[in-house]
Tab-separated table of C-alpha atoms in Angstrom:
chain	number	residue	atom	x	y	z
I	299	MET	CA	15.590	11.454	53.923
I	300	GLU	CA	16.295	8.784	56.485
I	301	THR	CA	17.790	6.557	53.766
I	302	LEU	CA	20.270	9.229	52.731
I	303	ILE	CA	21.417	9.750	56.313
I	304	ALA	CA	21.692	6.037	57.085
I	305	SER	CA	23.784	5.364	53.965
I	306	SER	CA	26.531	7.680	55.166
I	307	PRO	CA	28.486	6.154	58.067
I	308	SER	CA	30.089	9.492	59.091
I	309	ILE	CA	26.785	11.295	59.790
I	310	ASP	CA	24.564	10.514	62.718
I	311	LYS	CA	20.852	11.252	62.510
I	312	GLN	CA	20.812	12.971	65.955
I	313	GLU	CA	23.739	15.257	65.060
I	314	ILE	CA	21.662	17.160	62.408
I	315	VAL	CA	20.050	19.982	64.367
I	316	ASP	CA	20.473	22.919	61.963
I	317	PRO	CA	17.074	23.483	60.217
I	318	SER	CA	18.746	25.253	57.284
I	319	ILE	CA	20.676	22.089	56.402
I	320	HIS	CA	17.460	20.083	56.583
I	321	HIS	CA	15.722	22.569	54.264
I	322	ASP	CA	18.600	22.459	51.763
I	323	LEU	CA	18.508	18.675	51.584
I	324	GLU	CA	14.736	18.684	51.029
I	325	SER	CA	15.000	21.287	48.262
I	326	GLU	CA	17.748	19.273	46.565
I	327	ASP	CA	15.627	16.119	46.700
I	328	HIS	CA	12.653	18.017	45.289
I	329	THR	CA	14.783	19.334	42.412
I	330	MET	CA	16.065	15.849	41.564
I	331	GLU	CA	12.515	14.464	41.645
I	332	VAL	CA	11.241	17.187	39.283
I	333	GLU	CA	14.124	16.572	36.867
I	334	LYS	CA	13.362	12.853	36.871
I	335	GLN	CA	9.676	13.494	36.100
I	336	VAL	CA	10.592	15.800	33.217
I	337	THR	CA	12.975	13.170	31.821
I	338	ASP	CA	10.269	10.480	32.014
I	339	VAL	CA	7.809	12.721	30.162
I	340	VAL	CA	10.335	13.416	27.378
I	341	VAL	CA	11.154	9.713	26.964
I	342	THR	CA	7.432	8.842	26.860
I	343	GLU	CA	6.795	11.457	24.167
I	344	GLN	CA	9.705	10.160	22.093
I	345	LYS	CA	8.393	6.595	22.287
I	346	SER	CA	4.886	7.672	21.271
I	347	GLN	CA	6.272	9.577	18.281
I	348	GLN	CA	8.246	6.540	17.176
I	349	GLU	CA	5.126	4.348	17.365
I	350	VAL	CA	2.887	6.768	15.446
I	351	SER	CA	5.313	7.853	12.724
I	352	PRO	CA	5.630	5.488	9.720
I	353	PRO	CA	8.902	3.620	9.196
I	354	SER	CA	11.492	5.645	7.362
I	355	ILE	CA	13.220	4.413	4.249
I	356	PHE	CA	16.562	4.957	5.944
I	357	ASN	CA	15.699	2.370	8.618
I	358	PHE	CA	15.729	-0.381	5.971
I	359	ARG	CA	18.738	0.420	3.841
I	360	SER	CA	19.657	-3.201	3.241
I	361	PRO	CA	18.270	-4.195	-0.176
I	362	PRO	CA	16.620	-7.600	-0.494
I	363	PHE	CA	19.124	-8.449	-3.232
I	364	SER	CA	22.776	-8.973	-2.404
I	365	ILE	CA	25.485	-6.475	-3.262
I	366	SER	CA	26.938	-8.944	-5.759
I	367	VAL	CA	23.748	-8.663	-7.799
I	368	LEU	CA	24.027	-4.874	-7.710
I	369	ALA	CA	27.489	-5.178	-9.192
I	370	GLN	CA	26.600	-7.865	-11.719
I	371	HIS	CA	24.180	-5.616	-13.608
I	372	LYS	CA	27.151	-3.576	-14.807
I	373	ASN	CA	28.471	-6.643	-16.628
I	374	PRO	CA	25.542	-8.420	-18.373
I	375	ALA	CA	27.661	-11.505	-19.034
I	376	LEU	CA	27.690	-12.369	-15.319
I	377	ILE	CA	23.914	-12.793	-14.938
I	378	VAL	CA	21.874	-13.764	-18.008
I	379	PHE	CA	18.486	-15.521	-18.183
I	380	GLN	CA	17.513	-17.412	-21.308
I	381	SER	CA	13.761	-16.854	-20.830
I	382	ASP	CA	11.491	-14.374	-19.117
I	383	GLU	CA	9.935	-17.199	-17.062
I	384	ALA	CA	13.322	-18.027	-15.534
I	385	LEU	CA	13.875	-14.327	-14.839
I	386	VAL	CA	10.541	-13.884	-13.061
I	387	ASP	CA	10.942	-17.086	-11.031
I	388	TRP	CA	14.433	-16.059	-9.876
I	389	ILE	CA	13.377	-12.553	-8.837
I	390	ARG	CA	10.340	-13.764	-6.907
I	391	CYS	CA	12.316	-16.546	-5.236
I	392	ILE	CA	15.033	-14.164	-4.024
I	393	GLY	CA	12.378	-11.703	-2.853
I	394	LYS	CA	10.564	-14.366	-0.806
I	395	GLN	CA	13.819	-15.393	0.847
I	396	HIS	CA	14.114	-11.840	2.207
I	397	GLY	CA	10.437	-11.441	3.145
I	398	PHE	CA	9.368	-9.267	0.199
I	399	ILE	CA	6.879	-9.941	-2.609
I	400	ILE	CA	8.053	-8.694	-6.011
I	401	VAL	CA	5.476	-8.180	-8.774
I	402	ILE	CA	5.608	-7.183	-12.441
I	403	MET	CA	4.868	-3.468	-12.698
I	404	GLY	CA	4.984	-3.297	-16.504
I	405	SER	CA	6.304	-5.120	-19.550
I	406	GLU	CA	6.987	-4.346	-23.200
I	407	LYS	CA	7.621	-7.700	-24.830
I	408	CYS	CA	5.357	-7.627	-27.897
I	409	ILE	CA	5.999	-4.157	-29.324
I	410	LYS	CA	7.600	-4.024	-32.758
I	411	ASN	CA	10.945	-2.295	-33.253
I	412	ARG	CA	11.460	-2.010	-29.505
I	413	THR	CA	13.756	-3.926	-27.190
I	414	PRO	CA	11.741	-6.226	-24.876
I	415	ARG	CA	11.913	-5.028	-21.292
I	416	MET	CA	10.205	-5.540	-17.954
I	417	ARG	CA	9.882	-3.562	-14.735
I	418	PHE	CA	9.475	-5.079	-11.289
I	419	SER	CA	8.421	-3.425	-8.057
I	420	CYS	CA	7.373	-4.279	-4.530
I	421	GLU	CA	3.729	-5.229	-4.064
I	422	ARG	CA	3.408	-2.285	-1.659
I	423	SER	CA	4.547	0.297	-4.183
I	424	GLY	CA	2.258	3.107	-5.312
I	425	LYS	CA	-0.877	4.436	-3.648
I	426	TYR	CA	-4.354	3.073	-3.080
I	427	ARG	CA	-6.607	3.743	-6.076
I	428	PRO	CA	-10.358	3.845	-5.384
I	429	TYR	CA	-12.773	1.874	-7.511
I	430	VAL	CA	-13.778	3.616	-10.749
I	431	LYS	CA	-16.500	2.230	-13.012
I	432	LYS	CA	-15.977	2.480	-16.764
I	433	VAL	CA	-18.746	2.473	-19.365
I	434	ASP	CA	-17.726	2.525	-23.039
I	435	GLY	CA	-14.198	3.447	-22.042
I	436	LYS	CA	-15.304	6.452	-19.962
I	437	GLU	CA	-15.123	6.775	-16.205
I	438	VAL	CA	-18.472	7.045	-14.458
I	439	ALA	CA	-18.867	8.522	-11.003
I	440	VAL	CA	-19.973	5.938	-8.463
I	441	LYS	CA	-20.844	6.086	-4.820
I	442	LYS	CA	-17.736	6.042	-2.678
I	443	ARG	CA	-17.242	2.688	-1.030
I	444	VAL	CA	-16.690	2.502	2.694
I	445	ARG	CA	-13.456	0.650	3.364
I	446	SER	CA	-13.548	-1.724	6.312
I	447	THR	CA	-9.834	-2.521	6.052
I	448	GLY	CA	-6.635	-0.609	5.416
I	449	THR	CA	-4.432	-0.696	2.345
I	450	LYS	CA	-1.056	-2.372	1.977
I	451	LYS	CA	0.194	0.342	-0.375
I	452	CYS	CA	2.878	2.565	1.184
I	453	GLU	CA	4.721	3.975	-1.879
I	454	CYS	CA	7.624	1.545	-1.602
I	455	PRO	CA	10.395	2.817	-3.955
I	456	PHE	CA	11.921	-0.585	-4.748
I	457	GLU	CA	12.286	-1.146	-8.498
I	458	LEU	CA	14.118	-3.507	-10.852
I	459	LYS	CA	14.553	-3.284	-14.606
I	460	ALA	CA	15.174	-6.172	-17.014
I	461	VAL	CA	16.166	-5.876	-20.667
I	462	LYS	CA	16.461	-8.611	-23.275
I	463	GLY	CA	19.690	-8.569	-25.273
I	464	ASN	CA	21.246	-10.869	-27.831
I	465	ASP	CA	22.322	-13.381	-25.174
I	466	GLY	CA	19.202	-13.210	-22.990
I	467	TRP	CA	17.596	-11.219	-20.208
I	468	THR	CA	19.722	-9.092	-17.862
I	469	VAL	CA	18.662	-7.424	-14.607
I	470	SER	CA	19.601	-4.048	-13.144
I	471	VAL	CA	18.591	-2.590	-9.774
I	472	HIS	CA	17.085	0.856	-10.204
I	473	ASN	CA	16.247	1.286	-6.496
I	474	GLY	CA	17.171	-1.415	-4.003
I	475	THR	CA	15.568	-0.028	-0.833
I	476	HIS	CA	12.236	-0.611	0.898
I	477	ASN	CA	10.384	1.769	3.229
I	478	HIS	CA	8.759	-1.045	5.222
I	479	PRO	CA	10.067	-4.030	7.200
I	480	PRO	CA	10.094	-7.491	5.615
I	481	ALA	CA	7.334	-9.978	6.319
I	482	VAL	CA	8.200	-12.510	9.004
I	483	TYR	CA	5.620	-15.082	7.864
I	484	LEU	CA	4.107	-15.368	4.374
I	485	GLU	CA	1.452	-17.938	5.297
I	486	GLY	CA	-1.954	-16.678	4.235
I	487	HIS	CA	-0.507	-13.925	2.067
I	488	SER	CA	-2.859	-13.055	-0.798
I	489	TYR	CA	-0.147	-12.949	-3.463
I	490	ALA	CA	2.470	-15.339	-2.090
I	491	GLY	CA	-0.220	-17.984	-1.547
I	492	ARG	CA	-1.264	-18.154	-5.191
I	493	LEU	CA	-1.239	-21.536	-6.895
I	494	SER	CA	0.521	-22.230	-10.153
I	495	ALA	CA	-1.250	-23.904	-13.073
I	496	GLU	CA	0.286	-27.251	-12.141
I	497	GLN	CA	-0.704	-26.910	-8.477
I	498	THR	CA	-4.247	-25.912	-9.448
I	499	SER	CA	-4.533	-29.018	-11.609
I	500	THR	CA	-3.314	-31.114	-8.681
I	501	VAL	CA	-5.971	-29.636	-6.389
I	502	VAL	CA	-8.710	-30.385	-8.942
I	503	ASP	CA	-7.559	-33.972	-9.477
I	504	LEU	CA	-7.391	-34.672	-5.749
I	505	SER	CA	-10.794	-33.065	-5.214
I	506	VAL	CA	-12.336	-35.346	-7.848
I	507	ALA	CA	-10.749	-38.274	-5.989
I	508	LEU	CA	-12.606	-37.124	-2.825
I	509	VAL	CA	-9.460	-36.098	-0.968
I	510	LYS	CA	-10.099	-33.707	1.922
I	511	PRO	CA	-8.905	-30.094	1.543
I	512	ARG	CA	-6.647	-30.391	4.573
I	513	GLU	CA	-4.883	-33.385	3.038
I	514	ILE	CA	-4.638	-31.576	-0.306
I	515	ARG	CA	-2.835	-28.684	1.363
I	516	THR	CA	-0.466	-31.110	3.072
I	517	HIS	CA	0.263	-32.755	-0.277
I	518	LEU	CA	1.109	-29.366	-1.822
I	519	LYS	CA	3.416	-28.620	1.095
I	520	VAL	CA	5.237	-31.924	0.615
I	521	GLN	CA	5.731	-31.272	-3.094
I	522	ASP	CA	6.914	-27.693	-2.498
I	523	PRO	CA	8.229	-26.924	1.022
I	524	GLU	CA	8.173	-23.183	0.247
I	525	ASN	CA	4.454	-23.253	-0.573
I	526	VAL	CA	2.467	-20.913	1.705
I	527	THR	CA	-1.015	-21.592	0.334
I	528	SER	CA	-3.807	-21.346	2.877
I	529	ILE	CA	-6.683	-23.781	3.256
I	530	LYS	CA	-9.028	-21.027	2.021
I	531	THR	CA	-7.269	-20.993	-1.360
I	532	VAL	CA	-7.824	-24.745	-1.713
I	533	TYR	CA	-11.545	-24.322	-0.990
I	534	ASN	CA	-11.769	-21.511	-3.555
I	535	VAL	CA	-10.180	-23.676	-6.272
I	536	ARG	CA	-12.582	-26.524	-5.506
I	537	GLN	CA	-15.591	-24.214	-5.658
I	538	LYS	CA	-14.428	-22.626	-8.910
I	539	TYR	CA	-14.054	-26.064	-10.489
I	540	ARG	CA	-17.554	-27.069	-9.386
I	541	VAL	CA	-19.087	-23.920	-10.874
I	542	ILE	CA	-17.324	-24.497	-14.196
I	543	GLU	CA	-18.312	-28.152	-14.207
I	544	LYS	CA	-21.993	-27.405	-13.643
I	545	ALA	CA	-22.093	-24.825	-16.460
I	546	GLY	CA	-25.337	-23.288	-15.238
I	547	LYS	CA	-27.075	-26.595	-14.541
I	548	SER	CA	-29.111	-27.305	-11.458
I	549	GLN	CA	-28.082	-29.907	-8.906
I	550	MET	CA	-30.448	-32.506	-10.385
I	551	GLN	CA	-29.380	-31.806	-13.967
I	552	HIS	CA	-25.750	-32.085	-12.977
I	553	LEU	CA	-26.429	-35.398	-11.213
I	554	LEU	CA	-28.182	-36.892	-14.247
I	555	ASP	CA	-25.374	-35.723	-16.509
I	556	ARG	CA	-22.747	-37.404	-14.314
I	557	LEU	CA	-24.748	-40.637	-14.141
I	558	GLU	CA	-25.076	-40.766	-17.898
I	559	LYS	CA	-21.412	-39.948	-18.422
I	560	TYR	CA	-20.235	-42.843	-16.229
I	561	HIS	CA	-22.861	-45.265	-17.649
I	562	TYR	CA	-24.928	-45.838	-14.529
I	563	VAL	CA	-27.940	-48.153	-14.808
I	564	HIS	CA	-31.152	-46.481	-13.656
I	565	TRP	CA	-34.624	-47.728	-12.826
I	566	THR	CA	-37.709	-45.780	-11.813
I	567	ARG	CA	-41.166	-46.541	-10.393
I	568	GLY	CA	-44.207	-44.336	-10.728
I	569	ASN	CA	-47.881	-44.309	-9.880
I	570	GLU	CA	-51.045	-43.813	-11.905
I	571	THR	CA	-50.554	-40.051	-11.990
I	572	GLU	CA	-47.156	-40.535	-13.669
I	573	ASN	CA	-45.324	-39.122	-10.662
I	574	VAL	CA	-41.978	-40.752	-9.943
I	575	THR	CA	-42.028	-42.327	-6.513
I	576	GLU	CA	-38.726	-44.234	-6.492
I	577	LEU	CA	-35.342	-43.793	-8.180
I	578	PHE	CA	-32.566	-46.317	-8.420
I	579	TRP	CA	-29.032	-45.979	-9.890
I	580	SER	CA	-26.225	-48.467	-9.897
I	581	PRO	CA	-22.836	-48.626	-11.627
I	582	THR	CA	-22.469	-51.354	-14.239
I	583	SER	CA	-19.436	-52.755	-12.436
I	584	SER	CA	-21.615	-53.827	-9.479
I	585	PHE	CA	-23.405	-56.421	-11.648
I	586	TYR	CA	-20.185	-58.363	-12.271
I	587	ARG	CA	-19.073	-58.834	-8.705
């Protein structure tokens, strides 16, 4: 109240002696304070609703593919792919540039008397499907698993269609919208971090050469700057190779097999009970140094 009076140079604090005027000013201040509280409550409720409600499809109207691509599908001569591999690589590359992972939803390439075609969708399309066990082609009821994590599926409507003609593969956009924001970083992504056959072979070769996993990942990044493979994927490839290489053998059996394969010279010493007390292996190259 004192601030309001002091801000007006034409009103002196001592000149206000009428109690009715004082009561009117207090009631006006009380009304303004109540209105402000109501406004704050409404704004808070609106913010909470925005945070809880899922993102709407209309908030992300910009398709991950440019408008020129949307127009090119009307004229197949403008965009033609000679192979399905080139088609898939192009679609996934453009999707990654916009922060979306595009996967193959279905394909009909080996059906007689039918035009080869493929369908692509966002990895977050569809709904979560619980695990169902099948025995002899029939579904068997199993105990419901307790999920410790959420699902990435959010029924994303994005969809592309590709058809193979006489000249090659052509692409058309059936639905170019997403109902979720694009990914800012793809590092560690389960699908984007997959290794190709060539990259997997590189990881195996470097692992055999005793290169550390961290250095292997750096080497993959140098070869392909867009590679987003995590260090965990490199460890998984190494472990898978070791399991295949052992082929059910024990550690000792695997060691003896490797020594025999690379022509190591061995020598043993035992006692009277025929128990081996000492083992010795050496590569043949060490005898010629």
